[in-house]
Amino acid sequence: MSAQLKPALSEKDHIRGSKKPQLTIVEYGDFQCPYCGDAEPIVEEIMDQFGEAIAFSFRNFPLKDVHEFAFDAAIAAEAASQQGKYWEMHDLLFANQSRLDRDSLLNMAEKIGLDLQRFKNAVQDEKLTEKIESDFESGARSGVNGTPTFFVNGARFDGGAADLYALIKENTGLG
Amino acid sequence: MILQKDTKAPDFQLLNPDGKPVALKDYYQKKNVILIFYPADWSPVCGDEIALFSEMKSIFDKEEAVLLGISVDSFFCHKAFTDDRKVHFQLLADFEPKGDVAKKYGVYNDQAGYDSRALFLIDKQGQIAWSFLSPDEINPGADGVLDALEKLKS
């Protein structure tokens, strides 16, 4: 039996792509993880090609002990979300994986046009820490076994982004 | 054959990364014990089972469960691996006789010469409450053992 996504997607999640999807993809990832970074262009390709049929969501699974900036980066994305710019920050973090120290995060916030004072206040907010920990625990309970781990329509997909792309291409008939 | 649910868990005593003996019976009537048998230290980080379970330790703490990793690596190797990866639970050396504990639990890979990838949940009474054998190349994740811990409560 393959591992199942718990809890299911809800309005608490960051979701992009189709509002009425034929397929949902959830990625558990870590902004500092090189494998997640490698997966990102493929995920973007999937969304460019099939975004009308797919809803994509990202949940935080920072491996704090091996990636020292992963948790702060996740906080930055959640803080950007409060100003409606989650995906802008998400994309910028992956594009700058090798520079995720606090100054760099502030620069990114500025670059995407966030109100910096609001951003600085938000990163101190314990609710964001709780959100990330809750994402992490949901990942553990869903059977996340490395980063990135993808769930397709709620079932764990035991393959990487390229396998996912191939699967979608075969099954949509759009490729 | 991997030992199944409702079997008494064989006791063992192995060395931890500091070279001190750790026995299963140390936890009798105190904690649930999760045994994580795995092939070897030093697999790639992002998908490494030990690194993942270590990051999840706080979740297991809440469930009154102790994590113990077991492989055929020596305690010196476990020490280096623990320090390098900041592992937050004890790794035990199934080193001499090699794979002896894994054999008792039915999860030794004779051909490869290492412990297979397997998980056991042992309750506070020393009974196996759940077990799972995973292919060596697939990190099983924690969902199965967390579900089994939930069932212990009911």
XYZ file of C-alpha atoms in Angstrom, chain A residues 1-4 6 33-35 61-67 136-137 139-147 156 158, chain B residues 44-48 51-52 54-56 59 62-63 84-88 138-144 146-147 150:
56
model
C 0.000 0.000 0.000
C 1.460 3.308 -0.946
C 1.666 6.162 1.493
C -1.207 8.643 1.506
C -2.476 13.461 5.293
C 18.016 20.830 -0.813
C 19.945 20.478 -4.083
C 17.636 17.705 -5.319
C 9.930 19.772 4.772
C 13.116 21.524 5.890
C 15.941 19.233 6.996
C 17.310 21.641 9.568
C 20.307 19.598 10.630
C 21.777 19.190 7.188
C 20.605 22.477 5.625
C 6.794 18.806 8.454
C 4.722 16.574 10.728
C 4.982 15.007 5.748
C 6.254 12.516 8.308
C 2.747 11.075 8.740
C 2.251 10.946 4.966
C 5.409 8.915 4.390
C 7.774 11.552 3.025
C 11.012 9.614 2.551
C 13.398 12.244 1.275
C 13.228 15.586 -0.430
C 3.044 9.031 -2.716
C 8.040 6.922 -5.707
C 23.250 10.274 0.386
C 21.779 12.836 2.755
C 18.501 14.048 1.333
C 16.971 10.605 1.110
C 18.783 9.127 4.074
C 18.717 11.730 8.807
C 14.974 11.803 8.211
C 16.423 12.092 13.301
C 14.678 15.255 12.091
C 11.395 13.658 13.144
C 7.272 13.764 16.858
C 5.502 13.112 21.908
C 4.475 9.496 21.321
C 28.654 14.432 10.935
C 24.880 14.204 10.416
C 23.884 15.385 13.902
C 21.835 12.254 14.489
C 19.563 12.791 17.505
C 13.538 2.437 -0.659
C 13.466 4.477 2.505
C 10.130 3.404 4.004
C 9.286 6.768 5.594
C 7.660 7.125 9.003
C 3.965 6.939 8.130
C 3.588 3.213 8.860
C 3.397 6.499 13.244
C 0.081 4.853 12.309
C -1.588 5.620 17.039
